[in-house]
GROMACS .gro file of N, CA and C in nm:
model
  249
    1ASP      N    1  -2.220   0.216  -0.073
    1ASP     CA    2  -2.163   0.172   0.053
    1ASP      C    3  -2.233   0.048   0.109
    2ALA      N    4  -2.351   0.017   0.059
    2ALA     CA    5  -2.430  -0.093   0.115
    2ALA      C    6  -2.357  -0.228   0.113
    3PRO      N    7  -2.291  -0.265   0.003
    3PRO     CA    8  -2.221  -0.395   0.005
    3PRO      C    9  -2.109  -0.399   0.110
    4PHE      N   10  -2.045  -0.284   0.132
    4PHE     CA   11  -1.937  -0.280   0.230
    4PHE      C   12  -1.992  -0.283   0.373
    5ALA      N   13  -2.107  -0.221   0.394
    5ALA     CA   14  -2.172  -0.229   0.525
    5ALA      C   15  -2.211  -0.374   0.554
    6GLN      N   16  -2.259  -0.446   0.452
    6GLN     CA   17  -2.289  -0.588   0.469
    6GLN      C   18  -2.161  -0.666   0.502
    7GLY      N   19  -2.051  -0.626   0.441
    7GLY     CA   20  -1.923  -0.690   0.468
    7GLY      C   21  -1.882  -0.675   0.614
    8LEU      N   22  -1.918  -0.563   0.675
    8LEU     CA   23  -1.887  -0.544   0.817
    8LEU      C   24  -1.958  -0.646   0.904
    9LEU      N   25  -2.078  -0.685   0.863
    9LEU     CA   26  -2.149  -0.790   0.937
    9LEU      C   27  -2.074  -0.923   0.929
   10LEU      N   28  -2.023  -0.952   0.811
   10LEU     CA   29  -1.944  -1.076   0.792
   10LEU      C   30  -1.815  -1.070   0.873
   11VAL      N   31  -1.751  -0.954   0.874
   11VAL     CA   32  -1.628  -0.936   0.951
   11VAL      C   33  -1.654  -0.964   1.098
   12GLU      N   34  -1.761  -0.905   1.148
   12GLU     CA   35  -1.791  -0.922   1.291
   12GLU      C   36  -1.823  -1.068   1.324
   13ARG      N   37  -1.891  -1.135   1.233
   13ARG     CA   38  -1.927  -1.275   1.256
   13ARG      C   39  -1.803  -1.365   1.258
   14ALA      N   40  -1.704  -1.335   1.176
   14ALA     CA   41  -1.586  -1.421   1.163
   14ALA      C   42  -1.470  -1.381   1.255
   15ALA      N   43  -1.484  -1.271   1.326
   15ALA     CA   44  -1.373  -1.217   1.403
   15ALA      C   45  -1.327  -1.305   1.518
   16ASP      N   46  -1.409  -1.393   1.567
   16ASP     CA   47  -1.367  -1.475   1.681
   16ASP      C   48  -1.298  -1.605   1.640
   17ASP      N   49  -1.277  -1.622   1.509
   17ASP     CA   50  -1.204  -1.740   1.459
   17ASP      C   51  -1.056  -1.718   1.486
   18ASP      N   52  -0.995  -1.805   1.565
   18ASP     CA   53  -0.857  -1.781   1.605
   18ASP      C   54  -0.752  -1.839   1.511
   19ARG      N   55  -0.795  -1.894   1.397
   19ARG     CA   56  -0.696  -1.940   1.299
   19ARG      C   57  -0.623  -1.819   1.244
   20ASN      N   58  -0.492  -1.828   1.235
   20ASN     CA   59  -0.408  -1.713   1.203
   20ASN      C   60  -0.446  -1.644   1.073
   21PHE      N   61  -0.459  -1.719   0.965
   21PHE     CA   62  -0.489  -1.656   0.836
   21PHE      C   63  -0.630  -1.597   0.833
   22VAL      N   64  -0.723  -1.658   0.902
   22VAL     CA   65  -0.859  -1.605   0.908
   22VAL      C   66  -0.858  -1.474   0.985
   23LYS      N   67  -0.791  -1.475   1.099
   23LYS     CA   68  -0.781  -1.355   1.183
   23LYS      C   69  -0.719  -1.240   1.105
   24LYS      N   70  -0.613  -1.267   1.032
   24LYS     CA   71  -0.546  -1.163   0.953
   24LYS      C   72  -0.635  -1.114   0.839
   25ALA      N   73  -0.705  -1.205   0.774
   25ALA     CA   74  -0.793  -1.166   0.664
   25ALA      C   75  -0.909  -1.080   0.713
   26VAL      N   76  -0.966  -1.116   0.826
   26VAL     CA   77  -1.076  -1.038   0.884
   26VAL      C   78  -1.025  -0.899   0.918
   27ASN      N   79  -0.907  -0.893   0.976
   27ASN     CA   80  -0.847  -0.764   1.012
   27ASN      C   81  -0.822  -0.678   0.888
   28MET      N   82  -0.768  -0.736   0.783
   28MET     CA   83  -0.741  -0.660   0.660
   28MET      C   84  -0.871  -0.612   0.596
   29ALA      N   85  -0.975  -0.695   0.599
   29ALA     CA   86  -1.104  -0.655   0.542
   29ALA      C   87  -1.163  -0.538   0.620
   30LEU      N   88  -1.159  -0.545   0.751
   30LEU     CA   89  -1.211  -0.437   0.835
   30LEU      C   90  -1.137  -0.307   0.808
   31ARG      N   91  -1.005  -0.314   0.801
   31ARG     CA   92  -0.925  -0.193   0.775
   31ARG      C   93  -0.952  -0.138   0.635
   32ALA      N   94  -0.965  -0.225   0.536
   32ALA     CA   95  -0.988  -0.180   0.398
   32ALA      C   96  -1.124  -0.112   0.384
   33ILE      N   97  -1.225  -0.171   0.445
   33ILE     CA   98  -1.359  -0.110   0.440
   33ILE      C   99  -1.356   0.027   0.509
   34GLY      N  100  -1.289   0.034   0.621
   34GLY     CA  101  -1.284   0.159   0.697
   34GLY      C  102  -1.205   0.270   0.632
   35LYS      N  103  -1.127   0.237   0.532
   35LYS     CA  104  -1.048   0.341   0.463
   35LYS      C  105  -1.111   0.388   0.333
   36ARG      N  106  -1.231   0.340   0.299
   36ARG     CA  107  -1.296   0.378   0.173
   36ARG      C  108  -1.351   0.520   0.175
   37ASN      N  109  -1.420   0.557   0.282
   37ASN     CA  110  -1.474   0.692   0.295
   37ASN      C  111  -1.510   0.718   0.441
   38ARG      N  112  -1.549   0.840   0.470
   38ARG     CA  113  -1.577   0.879   0.609
   38ARG      C  114  -1.692   0.798   0.671
   39ALA      N  115  -1.799   0.776   0.595
   39ALA     CA  116  -1.914   0.703   0.649
   39ALA      C  117  -1.875   0.560   0.685
   40LEU      N  118  -1.805   0.494   0.595
   40LEU     CA  119  -1.763   0.357   0.624
   40LEU      C  120  -1.656   0.353   0.733
   41ASN      N  121  -1.576   0.457   0.742
   41ASN     CA  122  -1.477   0.463   0.850
   41ASN      C  123  -1.548   0.464   0.984
   42GLY      N  124  -1.652   0.545   0.997
   42GLY     CA  125  -1.727   0.550   1.122
   42GLY      C  126  -1.789   0.415   1.156
   43ALA      N  127  -1.846   0.350   1.056
   43ALA     CA  128  -1.906   0.218   1.078
   43ALA      C  129  -1.801   0.115   1.117
   44ALA      N  130  -1.686   0.119   1.050
   44ALA     CA  131  -1.579   0.023   1.079
   44ALA      C  132  -1.520   0.047   1.217
   45VAL      N  133  -1.507   0.172   1.257
   45VAL     CA  134  -1.455   0.204   1.391
   45VAL      C  135  -1.552   0.152   1.497
   46THR      N  136  -1.681   0.165   1.473
   46THR     CA  137  -1.781   0.114   1.567
   46THR      C  138  -1.767  -0.037   1.582
   47VAL      N  139  -1.753  -0.108   1.471
   47VAL     CA  140  -1.734  -0.253   1.475
   47VAL      C  141  -1.603  -0.287   1.546
   48ALA      N  142  -1.497  -0.215   1.513
   48ALA     CA  143  -1.366  -0.242   1.574
   48ALA      C  144  -1.372  -0.220   1.726
   49ARG      N  145  -1.442  -0.120   1.770
   49ARG     CA  146  -1.454  -0.096   1.915
   49ARG      C  147  -1.531  -0.209   1.983
   50ARG      N  148  -1.637  -0.256   1.918
   50ARG     CA  149  -1.711  -0.371   1.973
   50ARG      C  150  -1.620  -0.493   1.983
   51LEU      N  151  -1.542  -0.516   1.877
   51LEU     CA  152  -1.452  -0.632   1.877
   51LEU      C  153  -1.342  -0.616   1.983
   52ALA      N  154  -1.290  -0.495   1.999
   52ALA     CA  155  -1.184  -0.471   2.097
   52ALA      C  156  -1.233  -0.499   2.240
   53ASP      N  157  -1.361  -0.486   2.263
   53ASP     CA  158  -1.419  -0.511   2.396
   53ASP      C  159  -1.467  -0.655   2.412
   54SER      N  160  -1.444  -0.739   2.313
   54SER     CA  161  -1.492  -0.877   2.314
   54SER      C  162  -1.420  -0.962   2.419
   55SER      N  163  -1.485  -1.066   2.461
   55SER     CA  164  -1.420  -1.161   2.553
   55SER      C  165  -1.334  -1.261   2.477
   56GLU      N  166  -1.351  -1.269   2.346
   56GLU     CA  167  -1.271  -1.359   2.262
   56GLU      C  168  -1.138  -1.294   2.226
   57ALA      N  169  -1.029  -1.365   2.245
   57ALA     CA  170  -0.895  -1.309   2.221
   57ALA      C  171  -0.874  -1.270   2.075
   58ALA      N  172  -0.918  -1.354   1.982
   58ALA     CA  173  -0.898  -1.324   1.840
   58ALA      C  174  -0.974  -1.198   1.800
   59ALA      N  175  -1.098  -1.187   1.844
   59ALA     CA  176  -1.179  -1.068   1.812
   59ALA      C  177  -1.118  -0.944   1.874
   60ARG      N  178  -1.068  -0.956   1.996
   60ARG     CA  179  -1.002  -0.843   2.063
   60ARG      C  180  -0.882  -0.796   1.983
   61TRP      N  181  -0.801  -0.891   1.935
   61TRP     CA  182  -0.683  -0.855   1.856
   61TRP      C  183  -0.724  -0.784   1.727
   62VAL      N  184  -0.823  -0.837   1.658
   62VAL     CA  185  -0.871  -0.777   1.533
   62VAL      C  186  -0.918  -0.634   1.560
   63GLY      N  187  -0.998  -0.617   1.663
   63GLY     CA  188  -1.053  -0.485   1.694
   63GLY      C  189  -0.946  -0.384   1.730
   64LYS      N  190  -0.856  -0.422   1.818
   64LYS     CA  191  -0.751  -0.329   1.862
   64LYS      C  192  -0.657  -0.293   1.748
   65ASP      N  193  -0.619  -0.391   1.668
   65ASP     CA  194  -0.527  -0.364   1.557
   65ASP      C  195  -0.593  -0.274   1.453
   66ALA      N  196  -0.719  -0.301   1.422
   66ALA     CA  197  -0.790  -0.219   1.324
   66ALA      C  198  -0.810  -0.077   1.377
   67LEU      N  199  -0.843  -0.063   1.504
   67LEU     CA  200  -0.862   0.071   1.562
   67LEU      C  201  -0.735   0.155   1.552
   68ARG      N  202  -0.622   0.092   1.574
   68ARG     CA  203  -0.495   0.164   1.567
   68ARG      C  204  -0.479   0.232   1.431
   69GLU      N  205  -0.515   0.162   1.324
   69GLU     CA  206  -0.501   0.221   1.191
   69GLU      C  207  -0.618   0.312   1.155
   70LEU      N  208  -0.739   0.269   1.182
   70LEU     CA  209  -0.857   0.344   1.138
   70LEU      C  210  -0.872   0.479   1.208
   71THR      N  211  -0.815   0.492   1.327
   71THR     CA  212  -0.824   0.619   1.399
   71THR      C  213  -0.694   0.699   1.390
   72SER      N  214  -0.601   0.653   1.307
   72SER     CA  215  -0.472   0.721   1.296
   72SER      C  216  -0.486   0.855   1.223
   73PRO      N  217  -0.398   0.949   1.251
   73PRO     CA  218  -0.400   1.077   1.181
   73PRO      C  219  -0.382   1.062   1.030
   74ALA      N  220  -0.304   0.966   0.986
   74ALA     CA  221  -0.280   0.946   0.843
   74ALA      C  222  -0.408   0.908   0.770
   75VAL      N  223  -0.486   0.817   0.828
   75VAL     CA  224  -0.612   0.775   0.765
   75VAL      C  225  -0.711   0.891   0.769
   76SER      N  226  -0.715   0.963   0.880
   76SER     CA  227  -0.805   1.077   0.891
   76SER      C  228  -0.774   1.183   0.784
   77ARG      N  229  -0.646   1.212   0.766
   77ARG     CA  230  -0.606   1.308   0.662
   77ARG      C  231  -0.645   1.259   0.524
   78ARG      N  232  -0.622   1.133   0.499
   78ARG     CA  233  -0.653   1.076   0.367
   78ARG      C  234  -0.801   1.084   0.337
   79LEU      N  235  -0.884   1.055   0.437
   79LEU     CA  236  -1.029   1.061   0.418
   79LEU      C  237  -1.077   1.206   0.401
   80THR      N  238  -1.011   1.299   0.467
   80THR     CA  239  -1.046   1.440   0.454
   80THR      C  240  -1.015   1.490   0.313
   81VAL      N  241  -0.901   1.449   0.261
   81VAL     CA  242  -0.861   1.491   0.126
   81VAL      C  243  -0.952   1.430   0.021
   82ARG      N  244  -0.985   1.302   0.039
   82ARG     CA  245  -1.071   1.233  -0.057
   82ARG      C  246  -1.213   1.285  -0.057
   83GLY      N  247  -1.261   1.324   0.059
   83GLY     CA  248  -1.396   1.379   0.066
   83GLY      C  249  -1.498   1.284   0.106
   0.00000   0.00000   0.00000
């Protein structure tokens, strides 16, 4: 999980870039990391919550959009089944 935890640092650093493709890529990376396993999901949700509370509009969008998926019942079920 260590390389993915490092990736979360990169996601957080790039989240305030308001260029459309960068914003979408950061969002997809955050969601993908958060869906790997329960531990990474918790870490990704923490990052997403920090971003959702940001004063930067792009970071806020990334955080809120990622939270919607990472905290969804479907992702929770999938992580429970995977273990």
